[in-house]
Coordinates of C-alpha atoms in Angstrom, one line a residue:
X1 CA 36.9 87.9 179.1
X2 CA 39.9 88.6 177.3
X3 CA 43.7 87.7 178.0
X4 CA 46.9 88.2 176.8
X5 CA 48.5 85.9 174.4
X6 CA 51.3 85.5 173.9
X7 CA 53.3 84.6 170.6
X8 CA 54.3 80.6 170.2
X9 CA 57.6 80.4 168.1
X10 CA 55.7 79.9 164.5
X11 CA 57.6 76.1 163.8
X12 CA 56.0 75.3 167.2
X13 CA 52.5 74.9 165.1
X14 CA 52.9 72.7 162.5
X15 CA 54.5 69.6 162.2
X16 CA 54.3 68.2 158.6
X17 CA 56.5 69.4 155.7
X18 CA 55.3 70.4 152.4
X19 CA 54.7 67.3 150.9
X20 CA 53.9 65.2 153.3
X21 CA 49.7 64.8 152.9
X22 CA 50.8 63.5 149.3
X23 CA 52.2 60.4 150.7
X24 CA 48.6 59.3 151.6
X25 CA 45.1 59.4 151.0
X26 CA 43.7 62.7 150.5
X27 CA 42.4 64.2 153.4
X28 CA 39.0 65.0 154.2
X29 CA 37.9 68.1 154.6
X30 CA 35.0 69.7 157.0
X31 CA 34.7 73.8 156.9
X32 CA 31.7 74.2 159.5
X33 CA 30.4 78.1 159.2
X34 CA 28.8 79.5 162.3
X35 CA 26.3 82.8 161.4
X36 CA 26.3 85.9 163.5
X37 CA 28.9 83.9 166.3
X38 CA 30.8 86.2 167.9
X39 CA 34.8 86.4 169.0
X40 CA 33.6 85.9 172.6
X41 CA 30.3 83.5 172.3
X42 CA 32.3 80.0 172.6
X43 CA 33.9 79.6 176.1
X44 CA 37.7 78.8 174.9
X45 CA 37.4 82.6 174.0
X46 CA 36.3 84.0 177.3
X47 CA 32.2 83.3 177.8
X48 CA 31.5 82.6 180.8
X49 CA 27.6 82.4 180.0
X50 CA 27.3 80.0 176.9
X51 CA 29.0 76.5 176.9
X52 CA 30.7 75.1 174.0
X53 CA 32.3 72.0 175.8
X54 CA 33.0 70.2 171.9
X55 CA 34.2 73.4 170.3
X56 CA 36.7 73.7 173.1
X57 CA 37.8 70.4 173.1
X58 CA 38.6 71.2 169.4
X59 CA 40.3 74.1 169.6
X60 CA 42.3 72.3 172.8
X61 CA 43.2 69.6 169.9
X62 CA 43.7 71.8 167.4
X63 CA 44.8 75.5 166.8
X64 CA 42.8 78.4 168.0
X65 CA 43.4 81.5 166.5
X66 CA 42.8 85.1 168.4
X67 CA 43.3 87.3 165.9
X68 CA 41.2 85.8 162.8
X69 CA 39.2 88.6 161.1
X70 CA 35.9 87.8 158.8
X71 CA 36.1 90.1 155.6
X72 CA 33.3 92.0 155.8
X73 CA 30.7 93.0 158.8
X74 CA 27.7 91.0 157.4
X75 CA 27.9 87.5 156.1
X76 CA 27.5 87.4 152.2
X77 CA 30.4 88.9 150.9
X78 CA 32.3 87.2 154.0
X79 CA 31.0 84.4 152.1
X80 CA 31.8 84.9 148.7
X81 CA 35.3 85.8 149.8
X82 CA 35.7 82.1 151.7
X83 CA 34.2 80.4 148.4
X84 CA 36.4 82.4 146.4
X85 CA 39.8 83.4 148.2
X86 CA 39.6 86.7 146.9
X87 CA 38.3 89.8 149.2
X88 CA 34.8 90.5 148.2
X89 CA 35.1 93.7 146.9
X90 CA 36.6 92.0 143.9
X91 CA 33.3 89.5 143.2
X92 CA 30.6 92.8 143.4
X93 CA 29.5 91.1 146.5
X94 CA 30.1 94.0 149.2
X95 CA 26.9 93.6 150.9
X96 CA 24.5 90.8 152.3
X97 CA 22.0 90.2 149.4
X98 CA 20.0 92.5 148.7
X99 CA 21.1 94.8 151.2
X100 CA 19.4 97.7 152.6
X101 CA 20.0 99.9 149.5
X102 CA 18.4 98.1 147.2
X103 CA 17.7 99.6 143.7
X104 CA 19.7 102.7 144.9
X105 CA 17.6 103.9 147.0
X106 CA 18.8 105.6 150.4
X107 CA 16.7 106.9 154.2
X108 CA 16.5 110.4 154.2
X109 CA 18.5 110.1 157.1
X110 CA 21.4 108.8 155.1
X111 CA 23.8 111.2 154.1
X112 CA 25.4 108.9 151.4
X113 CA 23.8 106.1 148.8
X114 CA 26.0 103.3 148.2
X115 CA 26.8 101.7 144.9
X116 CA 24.9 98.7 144.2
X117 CA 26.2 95.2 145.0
X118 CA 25.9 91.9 143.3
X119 CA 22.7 89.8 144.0
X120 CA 24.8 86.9 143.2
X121 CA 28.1 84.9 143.0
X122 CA 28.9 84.8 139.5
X123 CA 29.2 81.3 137.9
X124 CA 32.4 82.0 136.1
X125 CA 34.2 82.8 139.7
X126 CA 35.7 79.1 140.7
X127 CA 34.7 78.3 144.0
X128 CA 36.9 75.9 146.9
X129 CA 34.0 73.6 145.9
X130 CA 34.9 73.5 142.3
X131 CA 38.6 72.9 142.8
X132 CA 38.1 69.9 145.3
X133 CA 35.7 68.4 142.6
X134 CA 38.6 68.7 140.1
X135 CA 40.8 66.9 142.5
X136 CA 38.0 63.9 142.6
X137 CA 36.3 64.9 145.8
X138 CA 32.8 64.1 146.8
X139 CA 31.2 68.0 147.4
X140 CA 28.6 68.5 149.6
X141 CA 26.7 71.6 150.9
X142 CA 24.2 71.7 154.0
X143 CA 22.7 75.1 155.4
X144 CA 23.0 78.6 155.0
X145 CA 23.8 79.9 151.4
X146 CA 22.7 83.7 150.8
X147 CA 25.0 84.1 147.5
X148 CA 22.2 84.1 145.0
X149 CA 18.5 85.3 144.4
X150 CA 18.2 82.6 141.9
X151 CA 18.6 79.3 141.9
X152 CA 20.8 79.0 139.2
X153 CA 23.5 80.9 141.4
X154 CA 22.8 78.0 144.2
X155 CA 25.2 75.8 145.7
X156 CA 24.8 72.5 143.4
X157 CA 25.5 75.3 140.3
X158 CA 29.0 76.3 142.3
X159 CA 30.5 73.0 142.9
X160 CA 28.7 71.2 145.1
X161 CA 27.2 67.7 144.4
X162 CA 24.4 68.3 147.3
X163 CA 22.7 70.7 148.3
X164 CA 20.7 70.7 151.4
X165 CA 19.2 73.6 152.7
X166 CA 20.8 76.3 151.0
X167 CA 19.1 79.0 148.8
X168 CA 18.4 83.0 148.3
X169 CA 17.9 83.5 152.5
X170 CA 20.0 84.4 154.8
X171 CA 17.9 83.0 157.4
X172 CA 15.3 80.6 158.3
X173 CA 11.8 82.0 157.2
X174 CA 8.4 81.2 157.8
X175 CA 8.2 81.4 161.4
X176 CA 5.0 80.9 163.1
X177 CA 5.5 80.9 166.8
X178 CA 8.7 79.7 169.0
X179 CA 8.1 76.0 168.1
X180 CA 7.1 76.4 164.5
X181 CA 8.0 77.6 161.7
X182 CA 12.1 79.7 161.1
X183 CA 14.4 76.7 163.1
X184 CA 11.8 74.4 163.5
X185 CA 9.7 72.7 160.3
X186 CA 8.1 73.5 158.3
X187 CA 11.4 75.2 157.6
X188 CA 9.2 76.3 153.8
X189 CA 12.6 76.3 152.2
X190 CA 12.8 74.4 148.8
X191 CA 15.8 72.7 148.3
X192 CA 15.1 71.0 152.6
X193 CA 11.8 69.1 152.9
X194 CA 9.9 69.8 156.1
X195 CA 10.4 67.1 158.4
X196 CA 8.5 65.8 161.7
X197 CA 6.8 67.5 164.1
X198 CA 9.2 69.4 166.0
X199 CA 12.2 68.8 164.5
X200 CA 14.9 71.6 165.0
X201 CA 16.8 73.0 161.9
X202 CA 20.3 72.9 163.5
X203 CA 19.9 69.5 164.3
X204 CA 18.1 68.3 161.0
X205 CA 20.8 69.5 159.3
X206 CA 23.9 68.0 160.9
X207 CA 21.9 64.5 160.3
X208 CA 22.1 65.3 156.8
X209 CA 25.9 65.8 157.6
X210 CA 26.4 62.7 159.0
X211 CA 24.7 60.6 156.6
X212 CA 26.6 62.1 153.8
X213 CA 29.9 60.9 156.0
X214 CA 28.5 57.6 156.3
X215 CA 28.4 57.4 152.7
X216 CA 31.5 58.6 151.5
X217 CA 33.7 57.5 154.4
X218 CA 35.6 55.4 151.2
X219 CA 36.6 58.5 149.5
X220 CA 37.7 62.0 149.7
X221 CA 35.1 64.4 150.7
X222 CA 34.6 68.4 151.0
X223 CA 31.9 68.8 153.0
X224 CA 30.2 72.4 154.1
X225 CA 28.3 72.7 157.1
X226 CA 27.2 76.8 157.0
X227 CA 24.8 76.5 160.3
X228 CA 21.5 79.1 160.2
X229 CA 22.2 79.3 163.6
X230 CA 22.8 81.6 165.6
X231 CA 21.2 84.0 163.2
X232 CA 17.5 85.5 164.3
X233 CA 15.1 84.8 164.8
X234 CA 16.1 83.2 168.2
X235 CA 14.4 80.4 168.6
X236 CA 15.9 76.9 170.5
X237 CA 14.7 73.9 172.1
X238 CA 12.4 74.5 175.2
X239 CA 14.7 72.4 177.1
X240 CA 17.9 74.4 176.7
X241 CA 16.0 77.6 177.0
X242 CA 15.2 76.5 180.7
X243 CA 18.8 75.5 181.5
X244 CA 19.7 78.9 180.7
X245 CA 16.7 80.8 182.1
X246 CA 18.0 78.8 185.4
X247 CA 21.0 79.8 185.1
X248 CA 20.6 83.6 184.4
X249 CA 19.0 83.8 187.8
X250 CA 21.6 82.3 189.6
X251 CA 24.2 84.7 188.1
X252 CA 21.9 87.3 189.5
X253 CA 22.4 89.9 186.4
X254 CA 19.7 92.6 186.5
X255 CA 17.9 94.4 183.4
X256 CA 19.4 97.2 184.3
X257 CA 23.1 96.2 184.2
X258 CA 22.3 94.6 180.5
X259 CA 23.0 97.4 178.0
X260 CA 25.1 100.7 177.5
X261 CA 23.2 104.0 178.0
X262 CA 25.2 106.3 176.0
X263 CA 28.0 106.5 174.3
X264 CA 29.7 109.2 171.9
X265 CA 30.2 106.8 169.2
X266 CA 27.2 105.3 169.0
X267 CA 23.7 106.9 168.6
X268 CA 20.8 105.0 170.7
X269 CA 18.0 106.0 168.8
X270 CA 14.6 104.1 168.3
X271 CA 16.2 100.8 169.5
X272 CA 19.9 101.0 168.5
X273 CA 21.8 99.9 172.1
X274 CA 24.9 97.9 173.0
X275 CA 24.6 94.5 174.9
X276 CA 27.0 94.5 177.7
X277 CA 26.8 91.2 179.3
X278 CA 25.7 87.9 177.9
X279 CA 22.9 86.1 179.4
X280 CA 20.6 85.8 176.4
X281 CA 19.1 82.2 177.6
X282 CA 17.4 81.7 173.9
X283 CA 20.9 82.4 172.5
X284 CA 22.7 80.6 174.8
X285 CA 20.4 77.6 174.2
X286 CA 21.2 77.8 170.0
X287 CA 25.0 78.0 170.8
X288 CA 24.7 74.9 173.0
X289 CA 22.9 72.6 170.6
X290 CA 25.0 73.9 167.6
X291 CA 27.9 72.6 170.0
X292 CA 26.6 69.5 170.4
X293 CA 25.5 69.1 167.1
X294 CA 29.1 69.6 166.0
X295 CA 30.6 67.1 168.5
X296 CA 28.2 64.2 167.0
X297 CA 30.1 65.4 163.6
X298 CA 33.1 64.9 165.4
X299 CA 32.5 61.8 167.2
X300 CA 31.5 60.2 163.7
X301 CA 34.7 60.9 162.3
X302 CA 36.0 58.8 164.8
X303 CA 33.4 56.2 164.9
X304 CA 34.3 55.8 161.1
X305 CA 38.2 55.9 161.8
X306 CA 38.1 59.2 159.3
X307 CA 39.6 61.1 162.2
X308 CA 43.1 60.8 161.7
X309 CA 43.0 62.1 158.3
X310 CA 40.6 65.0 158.4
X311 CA 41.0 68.6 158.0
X312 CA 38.0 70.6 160.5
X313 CA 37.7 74.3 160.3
X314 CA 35.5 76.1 162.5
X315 CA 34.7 80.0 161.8
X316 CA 32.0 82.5 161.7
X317 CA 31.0 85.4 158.9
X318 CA 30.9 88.2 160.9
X319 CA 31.2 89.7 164.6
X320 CA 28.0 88.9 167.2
X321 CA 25.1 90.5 166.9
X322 CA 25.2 93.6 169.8
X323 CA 24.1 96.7 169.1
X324 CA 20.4 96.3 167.2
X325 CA 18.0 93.9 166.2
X326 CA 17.5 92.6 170.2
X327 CA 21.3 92.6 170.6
X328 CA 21.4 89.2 172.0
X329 CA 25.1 88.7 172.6
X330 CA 28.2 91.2 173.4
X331 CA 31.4 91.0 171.9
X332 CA 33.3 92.4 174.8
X333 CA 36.1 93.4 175.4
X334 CA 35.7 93.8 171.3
X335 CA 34.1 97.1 170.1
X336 CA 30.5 96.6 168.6
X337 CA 29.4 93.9 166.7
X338 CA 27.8 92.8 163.3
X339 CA 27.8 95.7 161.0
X340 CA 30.6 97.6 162.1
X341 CA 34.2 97.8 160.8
X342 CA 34.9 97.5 165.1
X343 CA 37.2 94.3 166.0
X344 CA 33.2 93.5 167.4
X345 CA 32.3 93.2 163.8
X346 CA 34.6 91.7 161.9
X347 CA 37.1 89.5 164.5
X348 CA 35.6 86.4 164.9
X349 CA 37.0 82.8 166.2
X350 CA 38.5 80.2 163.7
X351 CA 39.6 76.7 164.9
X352 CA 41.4 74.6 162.8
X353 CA 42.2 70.8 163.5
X354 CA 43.9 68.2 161.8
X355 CA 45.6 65.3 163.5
X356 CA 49.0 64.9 163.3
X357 CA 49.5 68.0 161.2
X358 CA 48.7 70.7 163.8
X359 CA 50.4 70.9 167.2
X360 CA 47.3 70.5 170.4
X361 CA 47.0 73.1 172.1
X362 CA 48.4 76.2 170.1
X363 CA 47.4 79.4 169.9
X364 CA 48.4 82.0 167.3
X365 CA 48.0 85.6 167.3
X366 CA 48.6 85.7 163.7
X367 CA 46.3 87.8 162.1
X368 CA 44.5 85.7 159.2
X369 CA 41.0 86.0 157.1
X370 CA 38.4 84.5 155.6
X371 CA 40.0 84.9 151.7
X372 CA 43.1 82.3 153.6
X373 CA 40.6 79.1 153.9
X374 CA 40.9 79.0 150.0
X375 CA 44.2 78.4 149.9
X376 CA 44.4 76.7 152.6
X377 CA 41.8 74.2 151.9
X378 CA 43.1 73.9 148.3
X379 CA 47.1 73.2 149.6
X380 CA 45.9 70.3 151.5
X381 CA 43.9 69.2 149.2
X382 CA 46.3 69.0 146.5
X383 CA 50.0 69.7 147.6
X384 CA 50.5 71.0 143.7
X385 CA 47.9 73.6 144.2
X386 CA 49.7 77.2 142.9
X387 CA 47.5 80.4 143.7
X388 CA 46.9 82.5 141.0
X389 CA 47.4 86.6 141.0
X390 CA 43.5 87.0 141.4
X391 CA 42.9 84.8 145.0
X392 CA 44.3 87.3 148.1
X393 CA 44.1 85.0 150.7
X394 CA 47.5 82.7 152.0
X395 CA 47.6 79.5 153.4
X396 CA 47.8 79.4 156.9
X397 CA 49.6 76.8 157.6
X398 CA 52.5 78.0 155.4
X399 CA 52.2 81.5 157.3
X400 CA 52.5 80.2 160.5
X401 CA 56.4 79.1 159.8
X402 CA 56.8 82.4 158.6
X403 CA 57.7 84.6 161.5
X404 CA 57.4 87.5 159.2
X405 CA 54.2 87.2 158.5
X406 CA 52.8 88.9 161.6
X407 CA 54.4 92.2 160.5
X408 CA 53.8 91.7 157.0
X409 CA 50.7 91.0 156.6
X410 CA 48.1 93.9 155.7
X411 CA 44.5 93.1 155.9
X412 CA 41.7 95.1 154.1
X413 CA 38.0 95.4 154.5
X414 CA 35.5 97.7 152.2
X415 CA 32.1 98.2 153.2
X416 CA 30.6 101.0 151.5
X417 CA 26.9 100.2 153.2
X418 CA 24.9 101.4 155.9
X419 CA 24.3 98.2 158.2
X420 CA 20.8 97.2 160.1
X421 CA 22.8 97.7 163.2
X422 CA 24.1 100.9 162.8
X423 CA 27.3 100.9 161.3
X424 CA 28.7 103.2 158.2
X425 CA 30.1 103.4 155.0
X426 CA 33.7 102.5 155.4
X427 CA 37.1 101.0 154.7
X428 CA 39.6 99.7 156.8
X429 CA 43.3 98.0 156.8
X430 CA 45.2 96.6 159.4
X431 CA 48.8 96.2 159.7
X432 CA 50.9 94.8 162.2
X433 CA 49.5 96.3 165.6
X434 CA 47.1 98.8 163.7
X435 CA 44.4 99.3 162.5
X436 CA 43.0 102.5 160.5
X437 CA 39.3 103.3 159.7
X438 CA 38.5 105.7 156.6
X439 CA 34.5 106.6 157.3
X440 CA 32.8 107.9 154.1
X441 CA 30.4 110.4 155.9
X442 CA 32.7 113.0 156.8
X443 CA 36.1 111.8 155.9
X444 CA 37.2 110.8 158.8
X445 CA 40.3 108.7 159.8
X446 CA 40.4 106.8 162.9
X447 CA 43.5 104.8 163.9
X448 CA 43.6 102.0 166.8
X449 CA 46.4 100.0 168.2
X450 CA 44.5 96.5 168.6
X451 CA 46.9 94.9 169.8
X452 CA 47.3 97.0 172.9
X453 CA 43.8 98.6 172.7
X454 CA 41.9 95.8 171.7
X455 CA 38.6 97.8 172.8
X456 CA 39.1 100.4 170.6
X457 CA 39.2 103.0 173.1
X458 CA 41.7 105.3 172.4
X459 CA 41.8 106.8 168.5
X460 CA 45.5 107.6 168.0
X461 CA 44.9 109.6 164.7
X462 CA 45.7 113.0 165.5
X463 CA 48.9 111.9 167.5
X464 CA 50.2 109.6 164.4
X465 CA 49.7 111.6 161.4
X466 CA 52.8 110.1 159.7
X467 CA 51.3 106.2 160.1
X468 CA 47.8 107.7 159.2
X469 CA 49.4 109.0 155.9
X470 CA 51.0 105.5 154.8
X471 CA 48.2 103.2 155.9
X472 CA 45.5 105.9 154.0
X473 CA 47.8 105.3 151.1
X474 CA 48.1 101.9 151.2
X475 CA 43.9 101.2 151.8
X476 CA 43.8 104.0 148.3
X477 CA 46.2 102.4 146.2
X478 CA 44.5 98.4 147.5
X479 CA 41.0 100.5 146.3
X480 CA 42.2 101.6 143.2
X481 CA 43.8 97.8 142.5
X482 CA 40.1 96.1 142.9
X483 CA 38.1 98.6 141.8
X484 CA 36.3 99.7 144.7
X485 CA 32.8 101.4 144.4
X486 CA 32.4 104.0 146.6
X487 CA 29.2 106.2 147.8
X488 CA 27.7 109.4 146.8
X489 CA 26.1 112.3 148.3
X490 CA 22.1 111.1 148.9
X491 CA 20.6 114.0 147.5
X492 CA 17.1 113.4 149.7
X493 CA 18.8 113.7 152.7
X494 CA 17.2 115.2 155.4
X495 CA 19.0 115.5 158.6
X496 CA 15.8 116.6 161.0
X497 CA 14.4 112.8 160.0
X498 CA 14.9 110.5 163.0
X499 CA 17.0 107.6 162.4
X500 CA 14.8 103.8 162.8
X501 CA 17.0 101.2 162.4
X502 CA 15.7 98.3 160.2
X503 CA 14.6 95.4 161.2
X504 CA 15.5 93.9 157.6
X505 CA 17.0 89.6 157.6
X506 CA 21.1 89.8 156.8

């Protein structure tokens, strides 16, 4: 699936000057947030199974970035670092809320407890939301929050004018059977009324999306779509599912041929295996209708005449979901998936559009994160906007004129957690072509060249103890700089207790 790219001369990308967007009206701006998508799941990144003909058409319009990394494996502090600009580490939020160790407690099979994380966002951080209010934006929020068990940590209490459908999940509940209940209504969430008789969440809430455009189309608008989809439980309409079911069985892939059957850095036990090929038809069949659901959003822009001065950014919060919890999707060529510090878990797409602004067509291999849509958002929003010391994340666009930048740049992840799908306490950075993990078990170091090795194959540690020694440096002195919690021996661990992966909702 994957090819080589290779690197556009950065003034090639974009073609306004700082300045510029003040001339105007203030552009709108659409961030559209995709939920356990993987690097490979939309076909402009090398699927040949799922079809994302909008997305593409997008990213063919727009910029398409192949080395965009989400900041964390799982979605909430990936989350709370987009809201924020700042790495998560530095909110408390290091883990999806509540996370598997809640209260401190640890598996005997777990050889470490992690430190607790935050349950929340706090209300004093500012969120993107907040600043585009100050700037006399319209704010609204549809789908997926998971950045607060109470509702006073909700999305209405962080910025945003509206809230529809976000709350304490991280994914639809209530699910009765594959046509009610989870993505179809009653959806028993309380800030989205049920609606009719089979309605379908994905596509109940990008009506809510377009009606808010319809209503605002006279004024500036931030507006969040953070899809459920394609988060479990798999459900999609019974029409899709068949297009795919047919289509699986003219690819001819067999059972067999579908997962990995060992492998030394993974242990398959009770459940924990690899997806290698992707032919999910229920997860094809979400991918699909989230596509077309995002092309009516786009189509309405135009429709409106909104097109020509609106700022769409597509992204996910963390890598596919591979290796556990029925492994519907494979990030291949990437390594692993959701819950590992693996280009599987944390590289994930990002599209960015913006007529007239962005060359069509480009591609950068600039490597960029989740903390830059802060400051990115907030630039074109307001071409005075100054970061301050505290946000981490750089605006893109300014990056991509740097041709620096790819060397530069170092990129830092800290996820102290054991994951539902089989991943470990760690910490990574990346700079230029590498990549070093720290793992927390045993003290390990293992150092990739991603660029080169973008499977993670070959672990260059041993033969680069010189690099190993600066970039451990640099990820200790980056720890020591935001505090980072990390965990301690589990003093109930047993190691003759079989491991069971979770089936817990992240």
């Amino acid at each position: 699936m994957y090819r080589n790219f290779i690197v556009l001369l950065p003034l090639l990308f974009v073609q306004y000057t700082l300045g510029a967007q003040s001339k105007g009206k203030q552009p709108n701006v659409i961030v559209i947030l995709a939920d356990d998508l993987g690097w490979a799941d939309l076909s402009s990144y090398g699927s040949t199974f799922y079809e994302t003909p909008n997305l593409d058409k997008l990213a063919s319009n727009g910029i398409r970035f192949t080395q965009n990394y989400a900041t964390c494996p799982v979605c909430s502090p990936t989350r709370a670092s987009m809201m924020t600009g700042k790495y998560a580490v530095k909110t408390g939020v290091t883990d999806w809320i509540k996370g598997r160790q809640e209260d401190g407690k640890a598996m005997p099979y777990e050889k470490l407890i992690a430190q607790p994380t935050a349950y929340q966002l706090a209300l004093q951080e500012k969120t993107i939301a907040e600043y585009a209010l100050e700037n006399n934006y319209k704010t609204f929020f549809a789908g997926k929050w998971h950045l607060g068990e109470e509702e006073k940590y909700w999305p209405q209490y962080q910025g945003f004018q509206t809230n529809i459908g976000g709350w304490s999940k991280g994914s639809p509940t209530g699910r009765i059977n594959d046509t009610t209940g989870g993505f179809f209504t009653p959806y028993k969430n309380p800030t989205l009324p049920d609606g009719p008789t089979g309605e379908y969440l994905t596509d109940r809430l990008s009506n809510e999306c377009l009606s808010f455009i319809e209503r605002n189309q006279q004024t500036p608008f931030f507006l969040m779509y953070s899809l459920y989809a394609v988060h479990n439980p798999l459900q999609a309409p019974a029409a899709l599912i068949k297009k795919y079911q047919a289509k699986q069985k003219e690819l001819g892939i067999q059972n067999k041929d579908r997962f990995a059957k060992d492998e030394d850095w993974m242990k398959y036990e009770n459940g924990w295996r690899r997806r290698l090929v992707q032919d999910n038809p229920v997860y094809a069949a979400m991918i699909e209708n989230m596509d077309w659901n995002i092309g009516r959003m786009l189509e309405k822009l135009k429709q409106l005449n909104l097109d020509d001065n609106t700022l769409v950014i597509f992204t996910s919060d963390n890598g596919g979901l591979s290796t556990a919890e029925g492994s519907p999707t494979t990030n291949g060529p990437l390594r692993a998936g959701k819950g590992w510090l693996y280009e599987g878990g944390i590289r994930v797409p990002l599209i960015m559009y913006w007529k007239g602004k962005i060359i069509a067509g480009s591609t950068s291999d600039l490597p960029v994160t989740t903390a830059d849509l802060f400051p990115t958002i907030a630039k074109a929003i307001n071409e005075k906007y100054r970061k301050e010391k505290s946000i981490d994340g750089e605006n893109i666009l300014q990056l991509l004129n740097k041709p620096q930048a790819y060397q530069n740049r170092k990129l830092y992840w800290h996820y102290p957690h054991y994951s539902n799908q089989g991943g470990k306490p760690g910490s990574a950075i990346r700079e230029g072509n590498y990549k070093l993990i720290y793992n927390y078990e045993d003290e390990s170091v293992e150092l990739y060249d991603v660029v080169n090795d973008i499977a993670e194959k070959k672990n260059i540690a041993s033969a680069n103890q010189k690099l190993v020694n600066q970039l451990r440096k640099k990820l200790q002195k980056w720890q020591r700089e935001t505090n980072a919690l990390t965990p301690y021996k589990n003093p109930g661990y047993n190691p003759s207790v079989v491991v069971s992966p979770t089936t817990g909702h992240q």
